[in-house]
Every structure is written in structure tokens, then in C-alpha cells.
Coordinates of C-alpha atoms and ligand atoms in Angstrom, one line a residue:
X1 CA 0.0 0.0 0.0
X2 CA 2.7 2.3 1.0
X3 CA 4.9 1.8 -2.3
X4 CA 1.3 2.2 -4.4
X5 CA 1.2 5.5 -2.6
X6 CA 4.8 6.2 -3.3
X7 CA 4.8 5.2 -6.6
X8 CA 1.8 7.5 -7.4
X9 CA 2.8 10.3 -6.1
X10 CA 6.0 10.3 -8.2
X11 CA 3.8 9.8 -11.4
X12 CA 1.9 12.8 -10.1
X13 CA 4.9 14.9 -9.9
X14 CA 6.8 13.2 -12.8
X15 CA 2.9 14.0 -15.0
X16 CA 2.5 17.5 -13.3
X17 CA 5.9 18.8 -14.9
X18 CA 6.0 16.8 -18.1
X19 CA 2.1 18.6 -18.8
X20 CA 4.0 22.4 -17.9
X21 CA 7.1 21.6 -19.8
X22 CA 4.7 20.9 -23.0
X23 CA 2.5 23.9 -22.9
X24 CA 6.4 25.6 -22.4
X25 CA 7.7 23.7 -25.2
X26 CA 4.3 24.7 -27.3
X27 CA 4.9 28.6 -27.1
X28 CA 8.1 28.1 -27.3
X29 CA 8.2 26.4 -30.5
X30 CA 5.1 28.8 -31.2
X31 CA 7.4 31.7 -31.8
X32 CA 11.2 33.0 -32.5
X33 CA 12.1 33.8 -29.4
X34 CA 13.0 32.0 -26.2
X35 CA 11.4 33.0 -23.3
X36 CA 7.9 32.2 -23.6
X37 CA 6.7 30.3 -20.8
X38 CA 9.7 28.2 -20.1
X39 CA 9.8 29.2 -17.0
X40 CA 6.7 27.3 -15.9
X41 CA 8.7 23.9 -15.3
X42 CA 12.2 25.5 -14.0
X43 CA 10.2 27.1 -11.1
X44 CA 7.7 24.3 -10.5
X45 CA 11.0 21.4 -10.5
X46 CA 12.5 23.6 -7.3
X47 CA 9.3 24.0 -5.6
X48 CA 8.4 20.5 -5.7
X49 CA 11.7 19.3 -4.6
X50 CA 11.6 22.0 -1.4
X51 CA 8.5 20.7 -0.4
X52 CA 8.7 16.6 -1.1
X53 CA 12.1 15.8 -0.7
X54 CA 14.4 14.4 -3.2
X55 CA 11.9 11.7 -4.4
X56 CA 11.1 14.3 -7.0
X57 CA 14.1 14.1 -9.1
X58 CA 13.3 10.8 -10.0
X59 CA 9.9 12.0 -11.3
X60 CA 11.8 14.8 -13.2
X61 CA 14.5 13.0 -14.6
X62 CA 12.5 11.0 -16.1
X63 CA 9.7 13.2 -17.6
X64 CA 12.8 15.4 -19.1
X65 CA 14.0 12.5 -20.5
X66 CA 10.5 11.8 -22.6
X67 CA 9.9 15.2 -23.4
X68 CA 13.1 15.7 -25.2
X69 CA 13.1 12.4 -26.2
X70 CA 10.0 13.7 -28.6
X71 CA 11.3 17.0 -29.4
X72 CA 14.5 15.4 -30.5
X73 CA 12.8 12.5 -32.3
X74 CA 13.9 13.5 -36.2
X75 CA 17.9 14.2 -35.2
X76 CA 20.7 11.5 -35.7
X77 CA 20.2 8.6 -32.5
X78 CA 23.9 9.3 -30.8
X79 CA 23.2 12.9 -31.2
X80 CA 20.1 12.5 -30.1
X81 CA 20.7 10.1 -27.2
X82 CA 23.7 12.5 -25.9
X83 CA 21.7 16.1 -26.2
X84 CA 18.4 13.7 -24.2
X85 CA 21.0 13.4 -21.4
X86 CA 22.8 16.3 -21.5
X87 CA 19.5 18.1 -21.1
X88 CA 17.5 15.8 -18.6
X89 CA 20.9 16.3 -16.0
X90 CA 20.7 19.8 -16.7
X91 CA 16.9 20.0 -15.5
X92 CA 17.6 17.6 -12.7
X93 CA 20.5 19.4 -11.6
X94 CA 18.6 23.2 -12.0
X95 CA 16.4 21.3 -9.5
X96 CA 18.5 20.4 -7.4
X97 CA 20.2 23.5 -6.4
X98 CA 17.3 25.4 -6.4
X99 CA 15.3 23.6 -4.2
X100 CA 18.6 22.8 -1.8
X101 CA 19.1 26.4 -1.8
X102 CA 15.4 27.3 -0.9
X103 CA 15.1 24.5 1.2
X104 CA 18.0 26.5 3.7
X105 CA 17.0 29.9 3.1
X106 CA 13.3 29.6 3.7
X107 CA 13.9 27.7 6.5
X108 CA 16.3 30.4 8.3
X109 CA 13.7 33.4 6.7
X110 CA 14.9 35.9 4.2
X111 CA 14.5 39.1 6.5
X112 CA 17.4 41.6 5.2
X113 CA 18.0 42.6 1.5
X114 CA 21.8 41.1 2.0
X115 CA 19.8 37.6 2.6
X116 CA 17.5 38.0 -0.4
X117 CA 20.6 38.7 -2.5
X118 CA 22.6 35.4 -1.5
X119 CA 19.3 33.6 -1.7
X120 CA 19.4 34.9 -5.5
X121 CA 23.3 34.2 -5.9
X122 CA 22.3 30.8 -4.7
X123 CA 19.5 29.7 -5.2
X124 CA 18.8 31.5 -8.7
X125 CA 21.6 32.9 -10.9
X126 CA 24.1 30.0 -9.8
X127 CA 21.9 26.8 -10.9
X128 CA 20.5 29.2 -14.0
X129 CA 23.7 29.6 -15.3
X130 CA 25.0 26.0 -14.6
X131 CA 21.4 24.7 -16.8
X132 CA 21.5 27.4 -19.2
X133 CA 25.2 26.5 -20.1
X134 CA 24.5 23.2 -19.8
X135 CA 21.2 23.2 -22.3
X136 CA 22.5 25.5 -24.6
X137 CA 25.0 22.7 -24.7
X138 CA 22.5 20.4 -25.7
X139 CA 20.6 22.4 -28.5
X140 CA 24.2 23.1 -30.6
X141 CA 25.1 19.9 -30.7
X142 CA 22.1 18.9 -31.8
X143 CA 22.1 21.6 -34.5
X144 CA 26.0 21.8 -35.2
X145 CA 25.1 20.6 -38.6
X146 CA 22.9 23.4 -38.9
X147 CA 24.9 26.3 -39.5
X148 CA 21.5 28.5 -39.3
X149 CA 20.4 27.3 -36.1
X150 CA 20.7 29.7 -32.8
X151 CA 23.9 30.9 -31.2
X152 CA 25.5 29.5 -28.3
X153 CA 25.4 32.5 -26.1
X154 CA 22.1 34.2 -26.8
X155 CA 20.9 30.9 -26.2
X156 CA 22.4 30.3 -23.1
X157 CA 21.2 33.3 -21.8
X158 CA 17.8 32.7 -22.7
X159 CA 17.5 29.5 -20.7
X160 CA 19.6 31.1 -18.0
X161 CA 17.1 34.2 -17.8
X162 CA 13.8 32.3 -18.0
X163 CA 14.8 29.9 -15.8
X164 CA 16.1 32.8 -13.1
X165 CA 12.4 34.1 -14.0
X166 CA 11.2 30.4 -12.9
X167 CA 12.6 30.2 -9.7
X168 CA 12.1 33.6 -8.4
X169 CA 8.2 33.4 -9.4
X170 CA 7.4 29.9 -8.7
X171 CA 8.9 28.9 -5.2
X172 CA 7.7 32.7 -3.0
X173 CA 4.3 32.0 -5.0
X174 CA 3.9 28.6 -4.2
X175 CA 5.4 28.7 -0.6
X176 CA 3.4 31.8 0.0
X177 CA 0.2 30.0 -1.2
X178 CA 1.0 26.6 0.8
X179 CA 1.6 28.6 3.8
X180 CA -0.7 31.1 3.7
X181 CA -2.3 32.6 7.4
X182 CA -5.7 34.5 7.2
X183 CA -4.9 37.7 8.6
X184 CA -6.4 40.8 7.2
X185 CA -3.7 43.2 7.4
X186 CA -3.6 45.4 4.3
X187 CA -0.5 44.7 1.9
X188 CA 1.8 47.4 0.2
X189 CA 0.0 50.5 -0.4
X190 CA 2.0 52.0 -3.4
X191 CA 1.0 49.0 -5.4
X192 CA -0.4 51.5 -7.8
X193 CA 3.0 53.0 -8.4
X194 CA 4.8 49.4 -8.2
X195 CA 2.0 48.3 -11.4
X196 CA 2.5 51.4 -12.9
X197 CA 6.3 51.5 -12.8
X198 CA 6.3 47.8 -13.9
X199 CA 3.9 48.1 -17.0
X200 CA 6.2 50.9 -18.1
X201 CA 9.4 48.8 -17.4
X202 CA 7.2 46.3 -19.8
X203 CA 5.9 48.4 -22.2
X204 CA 9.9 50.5 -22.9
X205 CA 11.4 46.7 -23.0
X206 CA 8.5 45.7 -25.8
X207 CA 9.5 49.3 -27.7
X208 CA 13.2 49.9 -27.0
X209 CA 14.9 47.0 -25.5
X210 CA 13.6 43.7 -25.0
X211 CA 15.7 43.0 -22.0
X212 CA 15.1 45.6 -19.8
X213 CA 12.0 43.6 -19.1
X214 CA 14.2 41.8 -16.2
X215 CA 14.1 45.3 -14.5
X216 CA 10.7 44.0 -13.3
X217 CA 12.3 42.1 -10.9
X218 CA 14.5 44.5 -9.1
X219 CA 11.5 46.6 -9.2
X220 CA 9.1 44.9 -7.4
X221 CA 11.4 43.9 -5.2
X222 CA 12.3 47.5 -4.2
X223 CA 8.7 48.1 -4.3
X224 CA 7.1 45.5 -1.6
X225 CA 9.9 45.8 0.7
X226 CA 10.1 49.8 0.8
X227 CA 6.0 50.8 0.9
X228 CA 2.9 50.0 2.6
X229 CA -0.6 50.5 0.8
X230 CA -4.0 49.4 0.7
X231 CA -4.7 50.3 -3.1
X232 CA -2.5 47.0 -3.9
X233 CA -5.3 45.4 -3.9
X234 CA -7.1 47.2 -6.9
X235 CA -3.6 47.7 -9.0
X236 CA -2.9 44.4 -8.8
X237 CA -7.1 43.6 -10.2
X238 CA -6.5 46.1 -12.7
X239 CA -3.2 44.6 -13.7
X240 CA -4.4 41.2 -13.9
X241 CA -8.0 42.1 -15.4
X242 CA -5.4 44.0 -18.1
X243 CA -3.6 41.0 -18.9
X244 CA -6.5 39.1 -19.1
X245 CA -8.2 41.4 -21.4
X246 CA -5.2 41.5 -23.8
X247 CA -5.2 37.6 -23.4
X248 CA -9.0 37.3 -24.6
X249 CA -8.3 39.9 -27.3
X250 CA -6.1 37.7 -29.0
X251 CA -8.0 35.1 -30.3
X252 CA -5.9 31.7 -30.8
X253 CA -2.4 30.9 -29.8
X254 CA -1.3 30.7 -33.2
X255 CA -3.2 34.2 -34.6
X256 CA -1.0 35.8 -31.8
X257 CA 2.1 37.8 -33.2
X258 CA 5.2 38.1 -31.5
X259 CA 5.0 41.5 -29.5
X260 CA 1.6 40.7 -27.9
X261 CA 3.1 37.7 -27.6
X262 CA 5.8 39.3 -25.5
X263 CA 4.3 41.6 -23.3
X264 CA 1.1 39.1 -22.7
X265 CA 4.0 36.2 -21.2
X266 CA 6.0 39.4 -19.2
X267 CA 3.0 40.5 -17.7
X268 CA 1.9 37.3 -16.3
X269 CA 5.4 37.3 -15.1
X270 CA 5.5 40.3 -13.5
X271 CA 2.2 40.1 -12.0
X272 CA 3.1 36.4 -9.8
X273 CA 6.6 38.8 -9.3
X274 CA 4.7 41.3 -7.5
X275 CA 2.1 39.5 -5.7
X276 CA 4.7 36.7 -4.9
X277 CA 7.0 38.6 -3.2
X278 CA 4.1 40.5 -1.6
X279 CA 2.6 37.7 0.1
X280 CA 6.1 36.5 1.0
X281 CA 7.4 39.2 2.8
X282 CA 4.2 39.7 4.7
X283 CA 4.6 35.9 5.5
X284 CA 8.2 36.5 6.8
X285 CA 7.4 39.5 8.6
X286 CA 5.4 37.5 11.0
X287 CA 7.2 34.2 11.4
X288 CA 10.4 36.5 12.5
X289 CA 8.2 38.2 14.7
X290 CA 7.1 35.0 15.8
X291 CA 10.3 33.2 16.2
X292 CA 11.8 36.3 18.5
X293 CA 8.8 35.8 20.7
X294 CA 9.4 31.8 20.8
X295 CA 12.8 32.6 21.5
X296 CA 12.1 34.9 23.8
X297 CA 9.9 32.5 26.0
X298 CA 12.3 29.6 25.7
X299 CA 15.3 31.6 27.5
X300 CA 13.1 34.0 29.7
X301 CA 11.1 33.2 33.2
X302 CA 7.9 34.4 33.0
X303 CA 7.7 36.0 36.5
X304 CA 10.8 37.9 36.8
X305 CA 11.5 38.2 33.3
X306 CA 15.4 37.0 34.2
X307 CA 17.3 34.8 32.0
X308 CA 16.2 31.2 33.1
X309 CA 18.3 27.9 34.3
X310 CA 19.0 27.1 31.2
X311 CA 20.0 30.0 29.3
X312 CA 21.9 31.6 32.2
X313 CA 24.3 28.8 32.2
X314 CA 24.5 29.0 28.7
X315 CA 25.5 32.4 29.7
X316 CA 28.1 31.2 31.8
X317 CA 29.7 28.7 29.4
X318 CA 30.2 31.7 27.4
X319 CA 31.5 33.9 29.9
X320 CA 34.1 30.8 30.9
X321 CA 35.1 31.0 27.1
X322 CA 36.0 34.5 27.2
X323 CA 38.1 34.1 30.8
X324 CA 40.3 31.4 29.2
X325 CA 40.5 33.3 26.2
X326 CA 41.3 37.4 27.9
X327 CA 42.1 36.0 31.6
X328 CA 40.2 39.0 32.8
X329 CA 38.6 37.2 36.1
X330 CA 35.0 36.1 36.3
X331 CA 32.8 35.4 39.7
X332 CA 29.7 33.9 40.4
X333 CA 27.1 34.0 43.2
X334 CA 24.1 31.8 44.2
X335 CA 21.9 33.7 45.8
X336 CA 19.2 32.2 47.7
X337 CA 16.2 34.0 50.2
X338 CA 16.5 32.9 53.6
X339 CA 13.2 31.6 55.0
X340 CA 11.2 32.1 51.5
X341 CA 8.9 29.1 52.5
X342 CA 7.6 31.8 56.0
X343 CA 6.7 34.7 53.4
X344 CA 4.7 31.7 50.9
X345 CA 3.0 30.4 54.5
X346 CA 2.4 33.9 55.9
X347 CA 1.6 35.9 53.4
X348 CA 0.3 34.0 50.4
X349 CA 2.2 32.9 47.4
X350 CA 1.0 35.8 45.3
X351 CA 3.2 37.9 48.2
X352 CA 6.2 35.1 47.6
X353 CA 5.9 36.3 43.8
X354 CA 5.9 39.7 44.4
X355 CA 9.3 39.5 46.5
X356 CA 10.7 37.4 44.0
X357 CA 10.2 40.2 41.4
X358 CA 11.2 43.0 43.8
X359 CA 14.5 41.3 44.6
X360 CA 15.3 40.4 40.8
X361 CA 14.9 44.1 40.0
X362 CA 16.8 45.3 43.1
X363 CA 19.9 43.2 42.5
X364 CA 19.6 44.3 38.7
X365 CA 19.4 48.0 39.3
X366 CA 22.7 48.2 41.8
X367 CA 24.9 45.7 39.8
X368 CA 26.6 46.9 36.7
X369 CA 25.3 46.6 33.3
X370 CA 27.7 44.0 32.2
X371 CA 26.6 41.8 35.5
X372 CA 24.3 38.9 34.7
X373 CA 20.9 37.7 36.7
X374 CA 19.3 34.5 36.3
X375 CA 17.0 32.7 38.2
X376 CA 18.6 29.0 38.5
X377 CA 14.5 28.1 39.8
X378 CA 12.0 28.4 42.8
X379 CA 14.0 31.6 45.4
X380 CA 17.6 30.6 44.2
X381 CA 19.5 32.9 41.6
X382 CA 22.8 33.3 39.7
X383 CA 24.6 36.5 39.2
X384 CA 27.6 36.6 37.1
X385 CA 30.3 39.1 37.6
X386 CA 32.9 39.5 34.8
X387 CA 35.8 41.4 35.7
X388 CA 35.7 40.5 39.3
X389 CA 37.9 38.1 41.0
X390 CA 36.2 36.9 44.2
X391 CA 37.1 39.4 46.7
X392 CA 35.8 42.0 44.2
X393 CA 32.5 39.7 44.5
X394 CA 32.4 39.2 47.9
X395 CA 32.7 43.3 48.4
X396 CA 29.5 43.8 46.2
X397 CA 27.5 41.2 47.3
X398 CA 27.9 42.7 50.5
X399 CA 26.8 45.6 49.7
X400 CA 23.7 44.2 48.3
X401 CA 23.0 42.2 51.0
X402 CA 23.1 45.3 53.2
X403 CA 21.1 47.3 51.0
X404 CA 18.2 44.4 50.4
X405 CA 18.2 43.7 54.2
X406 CA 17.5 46.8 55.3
X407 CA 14.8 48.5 52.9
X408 CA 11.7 46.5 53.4
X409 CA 10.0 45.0 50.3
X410 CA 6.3 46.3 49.4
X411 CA 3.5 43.5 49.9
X412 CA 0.1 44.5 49.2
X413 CA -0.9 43.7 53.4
X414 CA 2.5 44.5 55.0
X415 CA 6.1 46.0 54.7
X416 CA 8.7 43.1 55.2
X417 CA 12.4 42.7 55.5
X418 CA 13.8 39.8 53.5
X419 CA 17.5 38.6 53.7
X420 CA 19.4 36.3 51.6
X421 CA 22.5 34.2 51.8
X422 CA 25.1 34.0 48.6
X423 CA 28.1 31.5 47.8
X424 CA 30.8 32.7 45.5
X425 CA 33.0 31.2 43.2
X426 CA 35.9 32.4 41.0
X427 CA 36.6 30.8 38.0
X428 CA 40.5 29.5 37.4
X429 CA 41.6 27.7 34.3
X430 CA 40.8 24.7 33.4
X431 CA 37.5 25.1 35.4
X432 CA 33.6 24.4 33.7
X433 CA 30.3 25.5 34.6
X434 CA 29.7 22.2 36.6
X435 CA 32.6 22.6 38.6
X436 CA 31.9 26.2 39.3
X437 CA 28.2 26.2 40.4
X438 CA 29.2 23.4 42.8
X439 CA 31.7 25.4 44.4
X440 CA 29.5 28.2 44.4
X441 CA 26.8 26.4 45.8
X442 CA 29.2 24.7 48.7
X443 CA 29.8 28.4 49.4
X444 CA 25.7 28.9 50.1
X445 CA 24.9 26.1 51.8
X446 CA 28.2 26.8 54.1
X447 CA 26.5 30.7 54.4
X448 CA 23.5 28.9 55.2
X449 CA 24.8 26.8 57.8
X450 CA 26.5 29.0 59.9
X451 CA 23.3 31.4 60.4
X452 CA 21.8 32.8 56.9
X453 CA 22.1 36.6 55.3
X454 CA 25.7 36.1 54.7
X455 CA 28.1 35.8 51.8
X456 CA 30.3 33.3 51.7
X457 CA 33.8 32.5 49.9
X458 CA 36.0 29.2 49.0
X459 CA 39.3 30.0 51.4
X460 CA 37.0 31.8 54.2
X461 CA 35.0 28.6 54.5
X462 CA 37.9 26.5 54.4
X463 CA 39.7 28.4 57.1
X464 CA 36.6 28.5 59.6
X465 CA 36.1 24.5 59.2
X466 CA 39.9 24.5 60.0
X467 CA 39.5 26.3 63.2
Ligands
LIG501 N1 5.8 32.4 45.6 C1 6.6 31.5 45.1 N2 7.2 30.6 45.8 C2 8.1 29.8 45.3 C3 8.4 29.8 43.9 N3 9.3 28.8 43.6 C4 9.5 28.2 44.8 N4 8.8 28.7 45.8 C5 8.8 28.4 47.2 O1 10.0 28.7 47.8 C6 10.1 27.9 49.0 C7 11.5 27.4 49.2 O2 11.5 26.8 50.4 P1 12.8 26.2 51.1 O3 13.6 25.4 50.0 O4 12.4 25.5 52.3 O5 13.7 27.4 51.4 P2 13.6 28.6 52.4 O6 12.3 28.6 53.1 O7 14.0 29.8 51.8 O8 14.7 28.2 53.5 P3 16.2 28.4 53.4 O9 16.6 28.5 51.9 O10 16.9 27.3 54.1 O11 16.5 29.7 54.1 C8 9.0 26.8 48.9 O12 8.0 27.1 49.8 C9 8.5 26.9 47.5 O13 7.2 26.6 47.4 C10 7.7 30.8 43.1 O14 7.9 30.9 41.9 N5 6.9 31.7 43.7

């Protein structure tokens, strides 16, 4: 059953691009020049392979190889066996990158312009050249003995253009579709301007020069990431209802000249550009927003709003790193509240709550800014000190312990006076977090021992247990 299913769904994928690579094929054998839809299959390939795995190449390796197998059904068999290869790799391999590439940048989230632009270096103009080079390839040996066939290099840079137009239109469109949110938010205002400013790119590249017609990409890109409108909306109707129009107009494929022709596939293009790359940044925009907030919770307590266990020791392999590496000392402290479990049973544990937050904020607002809070769990704490060796500590836990014990902390039925004990520990090479908390924590439960709200050190605690 589960090979049926497998087995299916590659004939799905393997049917899905042979059917787009024919209507390709059929405009682009329709008319002189290159571009026509052929970007229809190079961006579907990618997409498919970012979202199903690598099962797909199969599916498109094979489905190149019947397609060109007809297209090349009237040449010479060793030439025509060689250029079914060449170009069936070529394909494959366009696929490949693309969706490898996409795969890793959609997955980290395209947020800065100097993303999007390795994401195109990558994912786009790399595996376009590589398959335009490599199909170019293909069509002059198949024609060498043609001397009035294309040239190499236009050629090439047909491919390599209409499949760059491929990738960048069909993965943002797809993934944008397949991962769309309902959320009402209006899109890019200036979409008026953008539609504007792209039929003209269209229109100048149909009149003056055909290439400039790539400019739509650039545009729309500066477009949707530099404005914010509501009129989008209509622009992009009226674009589409144009395009539509001019595609309605024209009455059969064949009857179609070579300039409508032209601007008809190029704004089609254009329009999935826009809206594309619309939908995609809005789709970003929220799952970075998203991911800071999940990040946020995962490292964060929710009542003090200190670093917790986890990512204060984190904090502290990192601040070890940099004392082996600069040797500038670094202390720690546990802090714990003496007799928390009194204020919980006398006061409530909403009260126990509030002096947890007082005490997180007091210890924050007289340590310095480079000084690191955490709370290790339930009334115990961790401050790290870099640039103190532990006498250093010792003097400004002291001071905090004096300061904390004698202004009273604000519960809602009483004033109270809290105290808490700390153990320090200095790190010395060669030492790790493990080692480190445990001394720190000998330290506390020593302060502990001998009578509560105290600090206590390494040597001093050795030296009393000697006396
Ligand atoms: N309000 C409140 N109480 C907490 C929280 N986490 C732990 N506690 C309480 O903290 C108390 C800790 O009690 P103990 O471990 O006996 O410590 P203690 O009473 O401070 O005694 P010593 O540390 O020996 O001075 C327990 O009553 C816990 O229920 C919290 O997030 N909020």
C-alpha cells in the first residue's frame, strides 16, 4: 500500500511537470524567441523538490527524458541520445540547487535585502547559469550541422534568464500560497506605483529594448519591501483584469504575433513577481516576529523576566570561554532567600511572587550593566560578575546584602524585611560550569549553615572549618 502510494505520487509529480514543460515547449516552438513560458517547469522542478524531498528528481528525470526524447525524435540517435542526457541532467541538476538552496533559506527566513541577495546568488543565478550552459549545450550539438540554427550564447542566456524568471516566481508563490495565514492586514500600499512603474518597465522593454524587461524584478522587489498601501489590492485587479483582457483579445495561440506575444507572457510574469513577493514578505514579517517571541519564551522566566536555568548557564559557558581566552577574572554568586517558605505560608504565594520580582529588580538595578541575573529556579539565583575576582564579588554582594536587608519590600498587606544568603566562586583555568556552580553552591549552603544573610567564599569557609 505504502509503495502504491509512493509510486503514485511520483507519477503525479513526474505527470505535473511533463504537462508544464509541454505547454512551455508549445509557445516556445510557437514563436522565434526564447522565453515564452519556459519558466513554468524550471520554477515548479525547485518547488516540488523544497517541499517533497528528493523523491522528486526521479519523477523529473525521467519526464525530461520523454519530453526531449520527442522533441528530438527527427535528429541523428547518438546525437540525439547524448543532447536527451545532456539536457535531462541539466533539468535535474537546476532542480536540485534550487530547491537545496530554498530549502536552507526559507527555512532560516529571508528578513534583510543582503539575505535575499545570496538567496538569489544561490539559489537562482548559480543553478540558472549552470542549466542554461548546460542546455545551450545540448541544442548546438544537436544543430551543429545546422549552420542556421541559434547561437550559443544568446541561447544560453535565454535559458539562464527564463529559468532565473522560474525560480524567483514559482517557489515565493507557491510557498506563499501553501503557507498562507488568514490575517487581514492590508499589503503594500504603493502598489499603484509598483503596477504602474512595472507596465512601463514592460511596455519600454516591448519598444526599445527587449531586456530591460528583467528590471521588473528589481523593481518589485524595491517596491514591496520599501511601501505599505491598501490600493495593492485594486492595482494588482487592474493589472491582472489587463492582462487578461489583452489575453482574450487575442484570439488563438497561433493568430498571436510576436509583441503581444511578449508583453502578454512578461506580464503574467510580472504580476506572480509582485504578488509573490508580496505575500512572502508579509509571511516573513510574521514568522520572525514569531520566532523572537518563541525565543524569547524559551530563554526567559515568566515572572521575573530574568534569564532562566538554562539560558543563564548557557551564559556562563560563554562567559568561561572568554576568561580562558582574555584572563580578565570572572565570579559567580548563588543567591538564595533565607526563610522564602515563611513569606509563601504567611503571606500568600501571590506575596512570595511579588518578592521574588522586587529582589530580581533590586539586584539588577545596583549591579553593573555588564553583571548577569538568572534565576537557577523556585528563590535561588545566579549573578555573574565578569571582571571581578572573588574578593571583588564578595565586596559587592555585600553591599547588596546590606542594601536588600534593610529596605523593606512592598506586599500588598504588609512592609517586610527579606534577607538572603550568597556563595561565590571564581573561575580559574581549566575550570567548567559544573565545577563552578558546585563550588559556588558549597559556598551557600556553608552561608546557610553557619546562620543565613551572609556571603560566603572558598578560602574563608575552608579556614573556619579548619579552626
Ligand atoms: N511564591 C513563590 N514561591 C516559590 C516559587 N518557587 C519556589 N517557591 C517556594 O520557595 C520555598 C522554598 O523553600 P525552602 O527550599 O524550604 O527554602 P527557604 O524557606 O527559603 O529556606 P532556606 O533557603 O533554608 O533559608 C518553597 O516554599 C517553594 O514553594 C515561586 O515561583 N513563587
Amino acid at each position: 500500500m505504502h509503495w502504491h502510494k509512493k509510486t503514485t505520487t511520483l507519477l503525479i509529480f513526474g505527470g505535473l511537470y511533463y504537462f508544464l514543460a509541454k505547454i512551455s515547449l508549445f509557445f516556445f516552438t510557437s514563436s522565434s524567441n526564447t522565453l515564452w513560458l519556459l519558466w513554468l517547469p524550471t520554477g515548479l522542478g525547485p518547488y516540488l523538490y523544497y517541499r517533497y524531498g528528493s523523491r522528486v528528481l526521479i519523477s523529473i528525470f525521467f519526464s525530461c527524458l520523454f519530453i526531449h526524447y520527442e522533441t528530438t525524435f527527427n535528429y541523428e540517435k547518438n546525437l540525439q541520445l547524448l543532447n536527451i542526457l545532456l539536457n535531462s541532467i541539466a533539468e535535474t541538476f537546476l532542480v536540485f540547487l534550487s530547491g537545496t538552496a530554498a530549502c536552507y533559506f526559507l527555512s532560516k527566513g529571508i528578513e534583510k535585502p543582503k539575505q535575499l541577495f545570496m538567496a538569489f546568488i544561490i539559489g537562482c543565478f548559480l543553478p540558472a547559469s549552470i542549466y542554461a550552459v548546460l542546455m545551450s549545450l545540448g541544442v548546438h550539438l544537436l544543430n551543429s550541422n545546422h549552420p542556421e540554427t541559434l547561437d550559443f550564447i544568446p541561447t544560453a542566456i535565454s535559458y539562464g534568464l527564463s529559468s532565473i524568471l522560474g525560480v524567483l516566481l514559482i517557489i515565493p508563490l507557491l510557498v506563499s500560497i501553501t503557507r498562507w495565514e488568514s490575517e487581514s492586514e492590508g499589503i503594500t500600499l504603493s502598489w499603484l506605483v509598483s503596477t504602474i512603474v512595472i507596465l512601463t518597465i514592460i511596455l519600454t522593454s516591448f519598444c526599445v529594448v527587449n531586456w530591460i524587461i528583467f528590471l521588473t524584478i528589481p523593481a518589485s522587489i524595491f517596491l514591496v519591501y520599501g511601501s505599505k498601501s491598501f490600493f495593492s489590492y485594486a492595482s494588482v485587479f487592474c493589472s491582472i483584469s489587463l492582462y487578461i483582457a489583452i489575453a482574450i483579445d487575442l484570439h488563438s495561440v497561433e493568430s498571436l504575433n510576436k509583441e503581444w506575444f511578449f508583453i502578454l507572457s512578461f506580464s503574467i510574469s510580472s504580476s506572480f513577481s509582485v504578488i509573490a513577493l508580496t505575500l512572502q514578505k508579509r509571511i516573513l514579517k510574521n514568522e520572525s516576529t514569531l520566532r523572537k517571541e518563541w525565543q524569547n519564551r524559551a530563554n526567559h522566566d515568566a515572572l521575573t523576566g530574568l534569564m532562566n536555568r538554562s539560558a543563564i548557564v548557557d551564559c556562563l559557558q560563554g562567559h568561561i570561554e572568554n576568561f580562558e581566552e582574555t584572563n580578565i577574572p570572572l565570579s559567580i554568586s548563588m543567591i538564595d532567600i533565607d526563610h522564602f517558605k515563611d513569606v509563601n505560608d504567611n503571606f500568600g504565594h501571590a506575596a512570595g511572587d511579588l518578592v521574588l520580582q522586587q529582589l530580581s529588580h533590586r539586584i539588577n538595578s545596583m549591579t553593573r550593566k555588564t553583571d548577569v541575573l538568572g534565576r537557577l529556579g523556585g528563590e535561588e539565583f545566579l549573578l555573574l560578575l565578569p571582571g571581578a575576582n572573588s574578593e571583588t564579588a564578595k565586596r559587592v554582594l555585600l553591599n547588596l546584602n546590606k542594601s536588600i536587608g534593610s529596605n523593606p519590600f512592598f506586599l500588598s498587606e504588609s512592609d517586610q524585611y527579606i534577607t538572603f544568603s550568597a556563595g561565590i566562586a571564581e573561575a580559574s583555568y581549566g575550570c567548567s560550569v559544573k565545577s563552578l556552580l558546585e563550588e559556588a553552591d558549597k559556598n551557600l549552603y556553608y552561608a546557610k549553615r553557619t546562620g543565613r544573610n551572609r556571603v560566603s567564599l572558598s578560602n574563608e569557609h575552608q579556614l573556619n572549618d579548619e579552626q
